[in-house]
Coordinates of C-alpha atoms in Angstrom, one line a residue:
X1500 CA 0.0 0.0 0.0
X1501 CA 1.2 3.5 -0.7
X1502 CA 1.1 6.2 2.0
X1503 CA 2.0 9.8 1.2
X1504 CA 2.9 12.1 4.0
X1505 CA 2.6 15.9 3.3
X1506 CA 4.3 18.3 5.7
X1507 CA 3.8 22.0 5.1
X1508 CA 6.2 23.4 7.8
X1509 CA 8.5 26.2 6.8
X1510 CA 11.3 25.8 9.4
X1511 CA 14.2 23.4 9.3
X1512 CA 13.6 21.1 10.9
X1513 CA 9.9 21.4 10.2
X1514 CA 7.6 21.7 13.2
X1515 CA 5.2 19.4 11.3
X1516 CA 7.6 16.5 10.9
X1517 CA 7.4 15.3 14.5
X1518 CA 3.7 14.7 14.5
X1519 CA 3.9 13.5 10.8
X1520 CA 6.6 11.0 11.7
X1521 CA 4.7 9.7 14.7
X1522 CA 1.4 9.3 12.7
X1523 CA 3.3 7.6 9.9
X1524 CA 4.9 5.1 12.3
X1525 CA 1.6 4.3 13.9
X1526 CA -0.2 3.9 10.6
X1527 CA 2.6 1.8 9.1
X1528 CA 2.8 -0.5 12.2
X1529 CA -1.0 -1.1 12.0
X1530 CA -1.0 -1.8 8.3
X1531 CA 1.9 -4.2 8.7
X1532 CA 0.1 -6.0 11.5
X1533 CA -2.9 -6.3 9.2
X1534 CA -0.7 -8.0 6.6
X1535 CA 0.0 -5.1 4.2
X1536 CA 3.3 -4.0 2.7
X1537 CA 3.6 -0.3 3.1
X1538 CA 5.5 2.2 0.9
X1539 CA 5.9 5.6 2.5
X1540 CA 6.6 8.8 0.5
X1541 CA 7.3 11.9 2.7
X1542 CA 6.9 15.3 1.0
X1543 CA 8.3 18.5 2.5
X1544 CA 6.3 21.3 0.8
X1545 CA 9.0 23.8 1.8
X1546 CA 11.3 22.2 -0.8
X1547 CA 8.7 22.6 -3.5
X1548 CA 7.6 26.2 -2.7
X1549 CA 9.1 27.7 -5.8
X1550 CA 7.7 24.9 -8.1
X1551 CA 4.2 25.4 -6.6
X1552 CA 4.3 29.1 -7.2
X1553 CA 5.5 28.5 -10.7
X1554 CA 2.7 26.1 -11.6
X1555 CA 0.1 28.5 -10.3
X1556 CA 1.2 31.2 -12.7
X1557 CA 2.5 29.1 -15.6
X1558 CA 0.0 26.3 -15.6
X1559 CA 2.4 23.3 -15.6
X1560 CA 4.5 21.6 -13.0
X1561 CA 8.2 20.9 -13.1
X1562 CA 9.5 17.3 -12.9
X1563 CA 9.9 17.1 -9.1
X1564 CA 6.4 18.5 -8.4
X1565 CA 5.0 16.3 -11.1
X1566 CA 6.4 13.2 -9.3
X1567 CA 4.8 14.4 -6.1
X1568 CA 1.4 15.0 -7.7
X1569 CA 1.5 11.5 -9.2
X1570 CA 2.5 10.0 -5.9
X1571 CA -0.5 11.7 -4.2
X1572 CA -2.8 10.5 -7.0
X1573 CA -1.6 6.9 -6.6
X1574 CA -1.6 6.9 -2.8
X1575 CA -3.9 4.6 -0.9
X1576 CA -3.9 7.1 2.0
X1577 CA -2.5 10.5 2.9
X1578 CA -1.3 12.2 6.1
X1579 CA -1.5 16.0 5.7
X1580 CA 0.1 18.3 8.3
X1581 CA 0.0 22.1 8.2
X1582 CA 1.1 24.7 10.7
X1583 CA -1.5 27.2 11.8
X1584 CA -1.2 30.7 10.5
X1585 CA -3.8 33.3 11.2
X1586 CA -6.2 30.7 12.5
X1587 CA -6.1 28.6 9.3
X1588 CA -3.8 26.4 7.3
X1589 CA -0.7 27.9 5.8
X1590 CA -0.7 29.5 2.4
X1591 CA 1.9 27.0 1.2
X1592 CA -0.4 24.1 2.2
X1593 CA -3.4 25.6 0.4
X1594 CA -1.3 26.4 -2.7
X1595 CA -0.3 22.8 -2.9
X1596 CA -3.9 21.6 -2.6
X1597 CA -4.8 24.1 -5.3
X1598 CA -2.4 22.5 -7.8
X1599 CA -3.8 19.0 -7.2
X1600 CA -6.2 17.7 -9.8
X1601 CA -9.7 18.2 -8.6
X1602 CA -10.4 14.4 -8.6
X1603 CA -7.2 13.3 -6.8
X1604 CA -8.5 13.5 -3.2
X1605 CA -12.0 12.1 -4.0
X1606 CA -12.6 9.0 -2.0
X1607 CA -9.0 8.9 -0.7
X1608 CA -8.5 8.3 3.1
X1609 CA -6.8 11.4 4.6
X1610 CA -5.6 12.0 8.1
X1611 CA -5.4 15.7 9.1
X1612 CA -3.0 17.2 11.6
X1613 CA -1.9 20.7 12.5
X1614 CA 0.7 22.3 14.7
X1615 CA 0.6 25.7 16.5
X1616 CA 2.0 27.7 19.4
X1617 CA -0.9 27.2 21.7
X1618 CA -3.9 24.9 22.1
X1619 CA -6.2 27.9 21.3
X1620 CA -5.8 27.1 17.5
X1621 CA -6.8 23.5 17.7
X1622 CA -10.2 24.1 16.2
X1623 CA -8.5 25.1 12.9
X1624 CA -8.7 21.4 12.1
X1625 CA -12.5 21.5 12.3
X1626 CA -13.3 24.9 10.8
X1627 CA -10.6 25.1 8.1
X1628 CA -8.9 21.8 7.2
X1629 CA -11.8 19.3 7.5
X1630 CA -14.2 21.5 5.4
X1631 CA -11.5 21.9 2.7
X1632 CA -11.0 18.1 2.3
X1633 CA -14.8 17.5 2.6
X1634 CA -15.2 19.9 -0.4
X1635 CA -12.6 17.8 -2.2
X1636 CA -14.6 14.7 -1.4
X1637 CA -11.8 13.0 0.5
X1638 CA -12.6 10.4 3.2
X1639 CA -11.3 12.3 6.2
X1640 CA -10.3 10.2 9.3
X1641 CA -12.7 10.9 12.2
X1642 CA -9.8 11.7 14.6
X1643 CA -7.6 14.7 13.9
X1644 CA -4.4 15.6 15.6
X1645 CA -3.4 19.0 16.9
X1646 CA 0.0 19.5 18.5
X1647 CA 0.8 22.7 20.4
X1648 CA 4.2 23.5 21.8
X1649 CA 3.3 22.3 25.3
X1650 CA 2.2 18.9 24.0
X1651 CA 5.9 17.9 23.6
X1652 CA 6.5 18.5 27.3
X1653 CA 7.0 14.9 28.6
X1654 CA 6.6 16.1 32.2
X1655 CA 2.9 17.0 31.6
X1656 CA -0.2 15.0 30.8
X1657 CA -0.7 16.7 27.5
X1658 CA 2.1 14.6 25.9
X1659 CA 0.2 11.4 26.9
X1660 CA -3.0 12.8 25.4
X1661 CA -1.3 13.7 22.2
X1662 CA 0.2 10.1 22.0
X1663 CA -3.2 8.7 22.5
X1664 CA -4.7 10.7 19.7
X1665 CA -1.8 9.8 17.4
X1666 CA -2.4 6.2 18.0
X1667 CA -6.1 6.4 17.5
X1668 CA -5.8 8.5 14.3
X1669 CA -3.2 6.2 12.8
X1670 CA -5.2 3.1 13.5
X1671 CA -8.3 4.8 11.9
X1672 CA -6.3 5.7 8.8
X1673 CA -4.9 2.2 8.5
X1674 CA -8.4 0.7 8.8
X1675 CA -9.7 3.0 6.0
X1676 CA -6.8 2.2 3.8
X1677 CA -7.1 -1.5 4.4
X1678 CA -10.9 -1.4 3.6
X1679 CA -10.4 0.6 0.4
X1680 CA -10.8 -1.4 -2.9
X1681 CA -7.5 -1.7 -4.8
X1682 CA -8.0 0.1 -8.1
X1683 CA -6.1 2.3 -10.5
X1684 CA -9.3 3.8 -11.9
X1685 CA -10.3 7.4 -11.1
X1686 CA -13.6 8.2 -9.4
X1687 CA -15.0 9.3 -12.7
X1688 CA -14.1 6.0 -14.4
X1689 CA -15.8 4.1 -11.6
X1690 CA -19.0 6.0 -11.7
X1691 CA -20.6 4.2 -14.6
X1692 CA -20.3 0.9 -12.7
X1693 CA -21.8 2.4 -9.6
X1694 CA -24.7 4.3 -11.1
X1695 CA -27.5 3.6 -13.6
X1696 CA -28.1 5.5 -16.8
X1697 CA -29.9 8.3 -15.1
X1698 CA -27.3 8.8 -12.3
X1699 CA -29.2 6.5 -9.9
X1700 CA -27.5 3.8 -7.9
X1701 CA -27.4 0.6 -9.8
X1702 CA -29.5 -2.1 -8.2
X1703 CA -27.7 -5.2 -6.9

C-alpha cells in the first residue's frame, strides 16, 4: 500500500515533521500488523515552494512536483500536516492543494493534523482543514491531531493525550486504507459501474 505524508512546515527542521513521523509510524505498524506491505513517501512542501508558485502562474509543474502530484494520485492514503497561520492552514499548504487535480482527493483516506504555538488554535482542524477536504470529497479520518508546543513536554499530561490521539488516528487511517478497494481507476471511471443510466444507484 502507498502512504503519502505531506508536511507544510516552513522551518528546518519542520515543526510538522514530528507529528507527521509519529502518525506515519503508527499507521505503518498497524497496516503491517494487518498483513499489508507499506511504501511511505514523505513530501516537504518547503522544498517545493518555488515549483508550486511557478505552476500556479505558468500552468504546468516541473519534474519534481509532477512526481509528487503523481504520488498523491496513486496513494492509498494521505497524512496531511499544516502549521496554523492566522487561525487557518498555511498559504503554502493551500497552494499545494490548489495545484492538485480536482479528482485526486476524491474517496481517498486522509488523516489531518496541524501544529501551533498554543492549544487555542486546535479548532483550525475542524473549521478550516476538514471542510477543505470535505469539499474535495476526500474520506477524512474521524480523529484529527493538533500538536501545540506544550504537547511535547513529557513532564505534563498533554504529551500522553497527544500520544493517544496519534495512536487512534493512525489506526483509523490504517483501517480505512485496508478497507479501500484496490483500483487504479479514477472516481469518474468508476461512476458508470456504480450508477444507472440516469445517475441513480445501480441495483444489486
